[in-house]
Every structure is written in structure tokens, then in C-alpha cells.
Amino acid sequence: MKLKSVVFSALFAVCSLVLFTACSQSSGSKTAGKKADTTAKATGEEADTVSVVKSSYPPTDKAKYDELLKFNAHTDTSGRWPVKNQPYPLGGAILPFKRVVAFYGNLYSKRMGILGELPPNEMLAKLKSEVKAWEKADPKTPVQPALHYIAVVAQGDGGKDGKYRYRMPFKQIDSVLALAKKAHAIVFLDVQVALSNIQAELPLFEKYLKMPQVHFGMDPEFSMKDGTKPGKKIGTYDAADVNYVSNYLANIVKKNGLPPKILVVHRFTKKMVTNYKNIKLRPEVQIVMDMDGWGEPDLKTGTYRYFINQEPVQFTGFKLFYKNDIKKAPHHMLTPQEVLSRYSPYPIYIQYQ
């Protein structure tokens, strides 16, 4: 029953998000867009959109890689972790050499995550504080800060093409890149396809994905393959969808001489990702299955155990909600120390919303 509760809790949050986005689409987007356009100027820096020159990266230290995989398996006794027969990544890989700590959200909305909730400088200062907390909790693992930006948002309005999603202006993405540069952070562009599909949305961001600091996130929750409006039920992706994205990213990496891309796949139910055993691993892409459910600590622990630990892909992630995690008793959001003590394997990607 607890696992069922986290699903319905998350669905309630989805409905709230869709309704809010629908309202802001018509009346607030121009004003918000104007604010976003000035963000880069406020930071005193230009957006980091320069062309990427092909570079050579030192080859992966295989012995160190194996050592860190075993370390991050933590107390696992099932034999599932570390994942067997995975390819060694290309040189310049972030995982598992660093833990990524990301702030998630959208610049149009204060309700979609911490990234858009606070003024830019205050948000970056808070991110820096969280990075320090994770470094203290696990001194063995350096921390890479990140901004995880929702670049395509599921919404309640069907729009001109009836796809129920809103694509963010590129100027907003440029603003996020400028903020990330100031914080020495990497960037994730996250896509909620709604009634569109990942094959139509992913290629739109290729100019950004050619940059070495830009990575990608795909959200099954809003992938409505049966034509249901987003927010009515929880969506799904199949291994074939994940493989399409990882293959696309791998080609960008090879063509542009880049280090591996990180691909984050959100998940908090079994049906959100089907046929996980068919997900293909590649040297050019590092796949993170991110536990995206919110709720009290015991509820989150169960979700992580059943849908992340027991269906291994490559790396794991864990999401913390500043507000939703404290709604129910014991009204407590897990600390870095508690996350590391509770979960096996250690999540190597941490996201705050």
C-alpha cells in the first residue's frame, strides 16, 4: 500500500503541474520569457554557446573504474551490483568518478523546482551548500554540481498541434547555460513529451548536446503513448525509447570528440520503464535510473528497492523534494548521510526539486 501511495502522490503533483503550466502558457509566458532573457545579463556573463572543438581526453582508468563500481555497490549481496558486463566509458567520463548533485526546475515557474523558485544568485549559493554537504558525507567521491532544466514541459493545453507540451525558448536554455558556467556546473536538458514522442523532441536540442557540458534527461511519467492527456495517468517508456536516445547521444559524442553523455531516466513505478533488460549500454553514454518518487523516508526506501535496485541498468539516482518529502510524518527530508546509509547501491546522481 505504501508503494501505491507514492504513485498517487506523484500523480497528484503531476496534475498540479499541468494545471499551473496551462495557466502560465497564455498569460505569463511573455513576462517570464522577458525575465529569462535578462538572467544572463544579471550574472554578468554570456551564455556558454561557443562551438566545441574536438578534444582528446585521457583514457578511462579501468582499475579505478572497477574499484569505484564496487565501492558504490555498498552493501549489496544480491549480485546485481555492480552491473556485470558493462562497457568501460570513453575518456572524460564523469561517473562514477564524481557524484552529480543537481537542482531541477524551470525558469518560468517557482512551483516546478528549486532551479526556478529562487533568484539566480540565491539558487546557486544554495546549490553550492548542498555540494559541500555531499562532499562532507562522502569524502571519497568528489561532487559535480549541475542544473537540470525542464526544456519541454507537459501542460494542460493541447497547443496548436494538440501535443500537450510546451517547448522552452532557446534563450531560456542560454540563460541556464550562463548560470551553470558561473557555478562550474554541467547542464541537463529534460524532456516531457506528453502526446509527442522522444524521436520528435530530442533532435531539437542537438546544437546544445554538441557541447561537452550538456547532458540529457527523459521523463516516462509524461510519455503518454496511448493518447491520454498528461496528468490523467502515469506514462511509460520502453527500452527501445531509451536505446534510441542513447544511440542518438552516442553518435553526437563520436562525431564531436566529446566525453560520454549522462542520460537520466526518471522512474518511480514498474511500468514507467518496460523491458529494462533490453536497455543497451554504450561507451559513449552513462545511463542513470533516477528514483523520482516523493514522500516520507520509508516510502522512498521501498520505491528505490523495488524499482531501482531490483532492476539494474547501470547507475542509480535519487531525488529529494524540499517541500513534498516533508508533507507527511515524520516531516523530514533525508540528509546526504541518511541517503548513503539507507541505499544500496549508492546513488551517484542526486537531484533536488
mmCIF file of C-alpha atoms in Angstrom:
data_model
loop_
_atom_site.group_PDB
_atom_site.id
_atom_site.type_symbol
_atom_site.label_atom_id
_atom_site.label_comp_id
_atom_site.label_asym_id
_atom_site.label_seq_id
_atom_site.Cartn_x
_atom_site.Cartn_y
_atom_site.Cartn_z
ATOM 1 C CA MET A 1 0.000 0.000 0.000
ATOM 2 C CA LYS A 2 2.830 2.361 0.675
ATOM 3 C CA LEU A 3 4.201 1.920 -2.831
ATOM 4 C CA LYS A 4 0.745 2.540 -4.223
ATOM 5 C CA SER A 5 0.541 5.706 -2.152
ATOM 6 C CA VAL A 6 3.718 7.143 -3.620
ATOM 7 C CA VAL A 7 2.319 6.636 -7.112
ATOM 8 C CA PHE A 8 -0.886 8.511 -6.381
ATOM 9 C CA SER A 9 1.013 11.202 -4.500
ATOM 10 C CA ALA A 10 3.247 11.734 -7.506
ATOM 11 C CA LEU A 11 0.248 11.752 -9.850
ATOM 12 C CA PHE A 12 -1.374 14.476 -7.758
ATOM 13 C CA ALA A 13 1.796 16.534 -8.160
ATOM 14 C CA VAL A 14 1.668 15.953 -11.909
ATOM 15 C CA CYS A 15 -1.903 17.242 -12.124
ATOM 16 C CA SER A 16 -0.944 20.374 -10.202
ATOM 17 C CA LEU A 17 1.979 20.928 -12.534
ATOM 18 C CA VAL A 18 -0.115 20.509 -15.667
ATOM 19 C CA LEU A 19 -2.797 22.928 -14.479
ATOM 20 C CA PHE A 20 -0.218 25.513 -13.471
ATOM 21 C CA THR A 21 1.586 25.260 -16.776
ATOM 22 C CA ALA A 22 -1.688 25.645 -18.669
ATOM 23 C CA CYS A 23 -2.412 28.880 -16.816
ATOM 24 C CA SER A 24 1.057 30.330 -17.335
ATOM 25 C CA GLN A 25 1.153 29.373 -21.002
ATOM 26 C CA SER A 26 -1.254 32.067 -22.175
ATOM 27 C CA SER A 27 -0.866 34.853 -19.646
ATOM 28 C CA GLY A 28 2.576 34.531 -18.094
ATOM 29 C CA SER A 29 4.957 33.244 -20.725
ATOM 30 C CA LYS A 30 5.824 36.591 -22.301
ATOM 31 C CA THR A 31 6.630 38.170 -18.965
ATOM 32 C CA ALA A 32 8.569 35.154 -17.783
ATOM 33 C CA GLY A 33 10.411 34.993 -21.073
ATOM 34 C CA LYS A 34 11.469 38.605 -20.684
ATOM 35 C CA LYS A 35 12.766 37.813 -17.194
ATOM 36 C CA ALA A 36 14.652 34.811 -18.525
ATOM 37 C CA ASP A 37 16.251 36.908 -21.264
ATOM 38 C CA THR A 38 17.787 39.190 -18.647
ATOM 39 C CA THR A 39 19.119 36.392 -16.448
ATOM 40 C CA ALA A 40 22.406 36.058 -18.291
ATOM 41 C CA LYS A 41 22.913 39.828 -18.179
ATOM 42 C CA ALA A 42 22.251 39.810 -14.442
ATOM 43 C CA THR A 43 25.010 37.294 -13.919
ATOM 44 C CA GLY A 44 27.447 39.404 -15.901
ATOM 45 C CA GLU A 45 28.309 36.519 -18.210
ATOM 46 C CA GLU A 46 27.407 35.489 -21.728
ATOM 47 C CA ALA A 47 25.715 32.172 -22.430
ATOM 48 C CA ASP A 48 28.252 29.420 -22.971
ATOM 49 C CA THR A 49 27.174 28.543 -26.510
ATOM 50 C CA VAL A 50 30.533 28.585 -28.290
ATOM 51 C CA SER A 51 31.364 25.905 -30.799
ATOM 52 C CA VAL A 52 33.064 22.836 -29.397
ATOM 53 C CA VAL A 53 36.437 21.877 -30.797
ATOM 54 C CA LYS A 54 37.169 18.172 -30.902
ATOM 55 C CA SER A 55 39.371 17.303 -27.956
ATOM 56 C CA SER A 56 41.234 14.292 -26.671
ATOM 57 C CA TYR A 57 40.547 13.084 -23.150
ATOM 58 C CA PRO A 58 42.766 10.784 -21.096
ATOM 59 C CA PRO A 59 41.588 7.171 -21.375
ATOM 60 C CA THR A 60 39.486 5.796 -18.555
ATOM 61 C CA ASP A 61 41.448 4.291 -15.677
ATOM 62 C CA LYS A 62 39.818 0.856 -15.800
ATOM 63 C CA ALA A 63 41.186 -0.306 -12.472
ATOM 64 C CA LYS A 64 39.916 2.816 -10.736
ATOM 65 C CA TYR A 65 36.579 2.488 -12.509
ATOM 66 C CA ASP A 66 36.142 -1.075 -11.270
ATOM 67 C CA GLU A 67 37.199 -0.090 -7.764
ATOM 68 C CA LEU A 68 34.591 2.694 -7.646
ATOM 69 C CA LEU A 69 31.842 0.463 -9.011
ATOM 70 C CA LYS A 70 32.497 -1.988 -6.182
ATOM 71 C CA PHE A 71 32.585 0.831 -3.644
ATOM 72 C CA ASN A 72 29.253 2.213 -4.857
ATOM 73 C CA ALA A 73 27.633 -1.244 -4.722
ATOM 74 C CA HIS A 74 27.726 -0.577 -0.966
ATOM 75 C CA THR A 75 26.118 -3.418 0.989
ATOM 76 C CA ASP A 76 24.614 -5.237 -1.990
ATOM 77 C CA THR A 77 24.626 -9.008 -1.540
ATOM 78 C CA SER A 78 22.282 -9.868 -4.405
ATOM 79 C CA GLY A 79 24.944 -9.894 -7.095
ATOM 80 C CA ARG A 80 23.019 -7.308 -9.117
ATOM 81 C CA TRP A 81 25.527 -4.567 -8.343
ATOM 82 C CA PRO A 82 27.801 -3.558 -9.849
ATOM 83 C CA VAL A 83 26.129 -4.289 -13.187
ATOM 84 C CA LYS A 84 28.047 -7.014 -14.993
ATOM 85 C CA ASN A 85 29.491 -6.862 -18.495
ATOM 86 C CA GLN A 86 29.048 -3.127 -18.874
ATOM 87 C CA PRO A 87 31.446 -1.382 -21.284
ATOM 88 C CA TYR A 88 34.156 0.901 -19.988
ATOM 89 C CA PRO A 89 33.308 4.517 -20.812
ATOM 90 C CA LEU A 90 35.275 6.745 -23.127
ATOM 91 C CA GLY A 91 37.812 9.065 -21.554
ATOM 92 C CA GLY A 92 36.431 12.055 -19.697
ATOM 93 C CA ALA A 93 33.531 10.148 -18.087
ATOM 94 C CA ILE A 94 32.007 11.786 -15.016
ATOM 95 C CA LEU A 95 30.545 8.642 -13.415
ATOM 96 C CA PRO A 96 31.474 7.022 -11.060
ATOM 97 C CA PHE A 97 34.481 9.271 -10.548
ATOM 98 C CA LYS A 98 32.206 12.074 -9.331
ATOM 99 C CA ARG A 99 28.731 12.276 -7.826
ATOM 100 C CA VAL A 100 26.411 14.681 -9.639
ATOM 101 C CA VAL A 101 24.275 16.936 -7.420
ATOM 102 C CA ALA A 102 21.645 18.764 -9.471
ATOM 103 C CA PHE A 103 18.993 21.430 -8.960
ATOM 104 C CA TYR A 104 15.855 20.738 -11.032
ATOM 105 C CA GLY A 105 13.215 23.101 -12.386
ATOM 106 C CA ASN A 106 12.186 25.666 -14.966
ATOM 107 C CA LEU A 107 12.784 29.405 -15.123
ATOM 108 C CA TYR A 108 9.116 30.138 -15.861
ATOM 109 C CA SER A 109 7.862 28.593 -12.639
ATOM 110 C CA LYS A 110 8.545 28.797 -8.919
ATOM 111 C CA ARG A 111 6.480 25.633 -8.399
ATOM 112 C CA MET A 112 8.325 23.195 -10.636
ATOM 113 C CA GLY A 113 11.553 23.032 -8.686
ATOM 114 C CA ILE A 114 14.282 24.848 -6.821
ATOM 115 C CA LEU A 115 16.022 25.884 -10.057
ATOM 116 C CA GLY A 116 13.233 28.369 -10.829
ATOM 117 C CA GLU A 117 11.980 29.022 -7.314
ATOM 118 C CA LEU A 118 14.825 31.206 -6.058
ATOM 119 C CA PRO A 119 16.581 34.239 -7.584
ATOM 120 C CA PRO A 120 19.614 33.031 -9.590
ATOM 121 C CA ASN A 121 22.376 34.027 -7.181
ATOM 122 C CA GLU A 122 20.476 32.683 -4.169
ATOM 123 C CA MET A 123 19.789 29.430 -6.021
ATOM 124 C CA LEU A 124 23.448 28.976 -6.937
ATOM 125 C CA ALA A 125 24.522 29.672 -3.348
ATOM 126 C CA LYS A 126 22.109 27.004 -2.106
ATOM 127 C CA LEU A 127 23.419 24.546 -4.697
ATOM 128 C CA LYS A 128 26.952 25.217 -3.500
ATOM 129 C CA SER A 129 25.835 24.477 0.061
ATOM 130 C CA GLU A 130 24.325 21.135 -0.972
ATOM 131 C CA VAL A 131 27.509 20.226 -2.844
ATOM 132 C CA LYS A 132 29.529 20.817 0.310
ATOM 133 C CA ALA A 133 27.117 18.677 2.331
ATOM 134 C CA TRP A 134 27.577 15.740 -0.055
ATOM 135 C CA GLU A 135 31.345 16.161 -0.081
ATOM 136 C CA LYS A 136 31.316 16.004 3.713
ATOM 137 C CA ALA A 137 29.038 12.937 3.747
ATOM 138 C CA ASP A 138 31.217 11.044 1.248
ATOM 139 C CA PRO A 139 34.759 12.486 1.130
ATOM 140 C CA LYS A 140 35.817 9.666 -1.196
ATOM 141 C CA THR A 141 33.637 10.973 -4.038
ATOM 142 C CA PRO A 142 34.102 14.474 -5.499
ATOM 143 C CA VAL A 143 30.869 16.288 -6.379
ATOM 144 C CA GLN A 144 29.936 17.764 -9.750
ATOM 145 C CA PRO A 145 27.221 20.458 -9.474
ATOM 146 C CA ALA A 146 24.522 20.521 -12.140
ATOM 147 C CA LEU A 147 21.431 22.401 -13.283
ATOM 148 C CA HIS A 148 18.684 20.065 -14.529
ATOM 149 C CA TYR A 149 16.381 22.175 -16.695
ATOM 150 C CA ILE A 150 12.950 21.094 -17.981
ATOM 151 C CA ALA A 151 13.281 22.120 -21.631
ATOM 152 C CA VAL A 152 9.982 20.591 -22.811
ATOM 153 C CA VAL A 153 7.104 20.809 -20.312
ATOM 154 C CA ALA A 154 3.907 18.720 -20.325
ATOM 155 C CA GLN A 155 0.886 21.014 -19.994
ATOM 156 C CA GLY A 156 -2.906 21.062 -19.800
ATOM 157 C CA ASP A 157 -3.348 22.984 -23.061
ATOM 158 C CA GLY A 158 -3.075 20.907 -26.227
ATOM 159 C CA GLY A 159 -1.443 23.743 -28.155
ATOM 160 C CA LYS A 160 -1.666 24.273 -31.914
ATOM 161 C CA ASP A 161 -0.599 20.718 -32.718
ATOM 162 C CA GLY A 162 -2.534 19.016 -29.917
ATOM 163 C CA LYS A 163 0.594 17.522 -28.322
ATOM 164 C CA TYR A 164 0.088 18.984 -24.824
ATOM 165 C CA ARG A 165 3.685 20.082 -24.403
ATOM 166 C CA TYR A 166 5.452 23.440 -24.432
ATOM 167 C CA ARG A 167 8.983 23.800 -25.775
ATOM 168 C CA MET A 168 11.084 26.357 -23.939
ATOM 169 C CA PRO A 169 12.664 29.170 -25.990
ATOM 170 C CA PHE A 170 16.347 28.667 -26.703
ATOM 171 C CA LYS A 171 17.042 31.986 -24.937
ATOM 172 C CA GLN A 172 15.936 30.336 -21.708
ATOM 173 C CA ILE A 173 18.349 27.464 -22.252
ATOM 174 C CA ASP A 174 21.096 30.015 -22.947
ATOM 175 C CA SER A 175 20.300 31.661 -19.610
ATOM 176 C CA VAL A 176 20.643 28.320 -17.817
ATOM 177 C CA LEU A 177 23.975 27.717 -19.553
ATOM 178 C CA ALA A 178 25.196 31.105 -18.336
ATOM 179 C CA LEU A 179 24.158 30.314 -14.763
ATOM 180 C CA ALA A 180 25.812 26.907 -14.967
ATOM 181 C CA LYS A 181 29.046 28.416 -16.209
ATOM 182 C CA LYS A 182 29.082 30.727 -13.206
ATOM 183 C CA ALA A 183 28.720 27.725 -10.879
ATOM 184 C CA HIS A 184 31.115 25.437 -12.801
ATOM 185 C CA ALA A 185 28.092 23.195 -13.273
ATOM 186 C CA ILE A 186 27.033 20.844 -16.024
ATOM 187 C CA VAL A 187 23.548 21.086 -17.547
ATOM 188 C CA PHE A 188 20.807 18.523 -18.157
ATOM 189 C CA LEU A 189 18.046 19.259 -20.641
ATOM 190 C CA ASP A 190 14.959 17.322 -19.576
ATOM 191 C CA VAL A 191 12.058 16.455 -21.890
ATOM 192 C CA GLN A 192 8.402 15.706 -21.033
ATOM 193 C CA VAL A 193 6.994 14.614 -24.405
ATOM 194 C CA ALA A 194 3.258 14.332 -23.456
ATOM 195 C CA LEU A 195 1.456 13.348 -26.712
ATOM 196 C CA SER A 196 4.569 13.975 -28.800
ATOM 197 C CA ASN A 197 7.412 11.431 -28.761
ATOM 198 C CA ILE A 198 11.092 11.373 -27.930
ATOM 199 C CA GLN A 199 12.069 10.933 -31.593
ATOM 200 C CA ALA A 200 10.469 14.302 -32.394
ATOM 201 C CA GLU A 201 11.781 16.237 -29.384
ATOM 202 C CA LEU A 202 15.373 15.075 -28.873
ATOM 203 C CA PRO A 203 16.849 16.290 -32.207
ATOM 204 C CA LEU A 204 15.691 19.846 -31.452
ATOM 205 C CA PHE A 205 18.456 20.124 -28.842
ATOM 206 C CA GLU A 206 21.350 18.782 -30.873
ATOM 207 C CA LYS A 207 23.174 22.131 -31.010
ATOM 208 C CA TYR A 208 23.274 22.096 -27.204
ATOM 209 C CA LEU A 209 24.094 18.421 -26.883
ATOM 210 C CA LYS A 210 27.196 19.021 -29.003
ATOM 211 C CA MET A 211 28.548 20.956 -26.020
ATOM 212 C CA PRO A 212 30.602 18.787 -23.633
ATOM 213 C CA GLN A 213 28.862 20.154 -20.529
ATOM 214 C CA VAL A 214 25.290 19.425 -21.695
ATOM 215 C CA HIS A 215 23.559 16.118 -20.904
ATOM 216 C CA PHE A 216 20.006 14.785 -21.232
ATOM 217 C CA GLY A 217 17.018 13.604 -19.197
ATOM 218 C CA MET A 218 13.885 11.729 -20.316
ATOM 219 C CA ASP A 219 10.752 11.511 -18.204
ATOM 220 C CA PRO A 220 8.491 8.468 -18.722
ATOM 221 C CA GLU A 221 5.890 9.966 -16.384
ATOM 222 C CA PHE A 222 4.744 12.296 -19.159
ATOM 223 C CA SER A 223 5.202 9.983 -22.157
ATOM 224 C CA MET A 224 1.548 9.327 -22.993
ATOM 225 C CA LYS A 225 1.767 6.624 -25.642
ATOM 226 C CA ASP A 226 -1.969 5.819 -25.526
ATOM 227 C CA GLY A 227 -3.068 9.393 -26.215
ATOM 228 C CA THR A 228 -4.193 10.130 -22.648
ATOM 229 C CA LYS A 229 -3.722 13.739 -21.618
ATOM 230 C CA PRO A 230 -0.720 14.228 -19.288
ATOM 231 C CA GLY A 231 -1.712 14.292 -15.636
ATOM 232 C CA LYS A 232 -4.516 11.743 -16.011
ATOM 233 C CA LYS A 233 -2.221 8.745 -15.556
ATOM 234 C CA ILE A 234 1.466 7.907 -15.365
ATOM 235 C CA GLY A 235 3.161 7.441 -18.721
ATOM 236 C CA THR A 236 5.785 4.994 -19.925
ATOM 237 C CA TYR A 237 8.906 4.423 -21.985
ATOM 238 C CA ASP A 238 10.208 1.136 -23.305
ATOM 239 C CA ALA A 239 13.812 0.012 -23.559
ATOM 240 C CA ALA A 240 13.526 0.824 -27.278
ATOM 241 C CA ASP A 241 12.959 4.505 -26.430
ATOM 242 C CA VAL A 242 15.932 4.585 -24.080
ATOM 243 C CA ASN A 243 18.058 2.876 -26.736
ATOM 244 C CA TYR A 244 17.016 5.433 -29.340
ATOM 245 C CA VAL A 245 18.135 8.272 -27.078
ATOM 246 C CA SER A 246 21.413 6.633 -26.041
ATOM 247 C CA ASN A 247 22.244 5.823 -29.666
ATOM 248 C CA TYR A 248 21.495 9.421 -30.696
ATOM 249 C CA LEU A 249 23.694 10.760 -27.902
ATOM 250 C CA ALA A 250 26.440 8.256 -28.723
ATOM 251 C CA ASN A 251 26.557 9.484 -32.314
ATOM 252 C CA ILE A 252 26.891 13.090 -31.137
ATOM 253 C CA VAL A 253 29.742 12.059 -28.838
ATOM 254 C CA LYS A 254 31.589 10.219 -31.630
ATOM 255 C CA LYS A 255 31.101 12.920 -34.247
ATOM 256 C CA ASN A 256 32.246 15.735 -31.975
ATOM 257 C CA GLY A 257 35.020 14.087 -29.963
ATOM 258 C CA LEU A 258 33.175 14.538 -26.679
ATOM 259 C CA PRO A 259 33.370 12.778 -23.327
ATOM 260 C CA PRO A 260 30.435 10.468 -22.505
ATOM 261 C CA LYS A 261 26.979 11.928 -22.093
ATOM 262 C CA ILE A 262 24.926 11.172 -18.997
ATOM 263 C CA LEU A 263 21.349 10.063 -19.713
ATOM 264 C CA VAL A 264 18.965 10.346 -16.761
ATOM 265 C CA VAL A 265 15.761 8.286 -16.903
ATOM 266 C CA HIS A 266 13.217 9.146 -14.183
ATOM 267 C CA ARG A 267 11.303 6.314 -12.571
ATOM 268 C CA PHE A 268 9.057 5.525 -9.583
ATOM 269 C CA THR A 269 6.832 2.678 -10.864
ATOM 270 C CA LYS A 270 7.494 -0.614 -12.636
ATOM 271 C CA LYS A 271 5.518 0.269 -15.776
ATOM 272 C CA MET A 272 7.317 3.579 -16.288
ATOM 273 C CA VAL A 273 10.217 1.643 -17.863
ATOM 274 C CA THR A 274 9.416 -1.629 -19.621
ATOM 275 C CA ASN A 275 11.842 -4.335 -20.782
ATOM 276 C CA TYR A 276 14.725 -2.847 -18.799
ATOM 277 C CA LYS A 277 16.891 -5.888 -19.586
ATOM 278 C CA ASN A 278 16.931 -4.806 -23.233
ATOM 279 C CA ILE A 279 18.491 -1.419 -22.496
ATOM 280 C CA LYS A 280 21.807 -1.293 -24.325
ATOM 281 C CA LEU A 281 24.900 0.123 -22.637
ATOM 282 C CA ARG A 282 27.446 2.069 -24.687
ATOM 283 C CA PRO A 283 30.937 3.524 -24.016
ATOM 284 C CA GLU A 284 29.657 6.949 -25.121
ATOM 285 C CA VAL A 285 26.665 7.174 -22.738
ATOM 286 C CA GLN A 286 26.252 6.625 -18.997
ATOM 287 C CA ILE A 287 22.670 5.728 -18.005
ATOM 288 C CA VAL A 288 21.215 6.726 -14.636
ATOM 289 C CA MET A 289 17.898 5.321 -13.429
ATOM 290 C CA ASP A 290 16.678 8.081 -11.131
ATOM 291 C CA MET A 291 14.256 7.264 -8.286
ATOM 292 C CA ASP A 292 11.803 10.108 -8.817
ATOM 293 C CA GLY A 293 9.144 9.408 -6.178
ATOM 294 C CA TRP A 294 8.396 11.693 -3.246
ATOM 295 C CA GLY A 295 7.115 11.002 0.225
ATOM 296 C CA GLU A 296 8.230 10.007 3.699
ATOM 297 C CA PRO A 297 11.629 8.258 4.067
ATOM 298 C CA ASP A 298 10.295 4.685 4.400
ATOM 299 C CA LEU A 299 8.133 5.120 1.323
ATOM 300 C CA LYS A 300 11.069 6.370 -0.733
ATOM 301 C CA THR A 301 13.186 3.479 0.511
ATOM 302 C CA GLY A 302 10.641 0.962 -0.753
ATOM 303 C CA THR A 303 10.414 2.656 -4.138
ATOM 304 C CA TYR A 304 14.179 2.636 -4.531
ATOM 305 C CA ARG A 305 14.404 -1.021 -3.527
ATOM 306 C CA TYR A 306 11.696 -2.319 -5.870
ATOM 307 C CA PHE A 307 12.123 -0.193 -8.978
ATOM 308 C CA ILE A 308 15.794 0.833 -8.963
ATOM 309 C CA ASN A 309 17.796 -1.755 -7.030
ATOM 310 C CA GLN A 310 15.951 -4.812 -8.347
ATOM 311 C CA GLU A 311 16.007 -3.764 -11.999
ATOM 312 C CA PRO A 312 19.657 -2.795 -12.550
ATOM 313 C CA VAL A 313 20.668 -0.897 -15.658
ATOM 314 C CA GLN A 314 23.973 0.914 -14.951
ATOM 315 C CA PHE A 315 23.960 3.749 -12.399
ATOM 316 C CA THR A 316 21.331 4.956 -9.940
ATOM 317 C CA GLY A 317 19.957 8.319 -8.919
ATOM 318 C CA PHE A 318 17.813 9.641 -6.091
ATOM 319 C CA LYS A 319 15.512 12.647 -5.943
ATOM 320 C CA LEU A 320 14.918 14.811 -2.888
ATOM 321 C CA PHE A 321 11.972 17.201 -2.642
ATOM 322 C CA TYR A 322 12.369 20.253 -0.432
ATOM 323 C CA LYS A 323 8.582 20.509 0.060
ATOM 324 C CA ASN A 324 6.843 17.269 -0.913
ATOM 325 C CA ASP A 325 9.113 14.992 1.127
ATOM 326 C CA ILE A 326 8.111 16.742 4.346
ATOM 327 C CA LYS A 327 4.325 16.786 3.844
ATOM 328 C CA LYS A 328 3.720 13.644 5.887
ATOM 329 C CA ALA A 329 5.154 12.442 9.192
ATOM 330 C CA PRO A 330 7.949 12.416 10.155
ATOM 331 C CA HIS A 331 8.068 15.642 8.055
ATOM 332 C CA HIS A 332 11.706 15.081 7.238
ATOM 333 C CA MET A 333 13.760 15.228 4.049
ATOM 334 C CA LEU A 334 16.627 12.760 4.053
ATOM 335 C CA THR A 335 20.105 14.156 4.619
ATOM 336 C CA PRO A 336 23.096 13.096 2.491
ATOM 337 C CA GLN A 337 24.329 10.917 5.365
ATOM 338 C CA GLU A 338 20.952 9.195 5.616
ATOM 339 C CA VAL A 339 20.745 8.563 1.865
ATOM 340 C CA LEU A 340 24.169 6.959 1.909
ATOM 341 C CA SER A 341 23.338 4.817 4.925
ATOM 342 C CA ARG A 342 19.978 3.616 3.568
ATOM 343 C CA TYR A 343 20.546 2.817 -0.082
ATOM 344 C CA SER A 344 22.355 0.126 -1.988
ATOM 345 C CA PRO A 345 23.859 0.821 -4.412
ATOM 346 C CA TYR A 346 24.875 4.349 -3.511
ATOM 347 C CA PRO A 347 23.035 6.768 -5.808
ATOM 348 C CA ILE A 348 25.674 8.548 -7.891
ATOM 349 C CA TYR A 349 23.242 11.173 -9.177
ATOM 350 C CA ILE A 350 21.288 13.338 -6.691
ATOM 351 C CA GLN A 351 18.523 15.683 -7.757
ATOM 352 C CA TYR A 352 16.808 18.360 -5.644
ATOM 353 C CA GLN A 353 13.407 19.733 -6.606
#
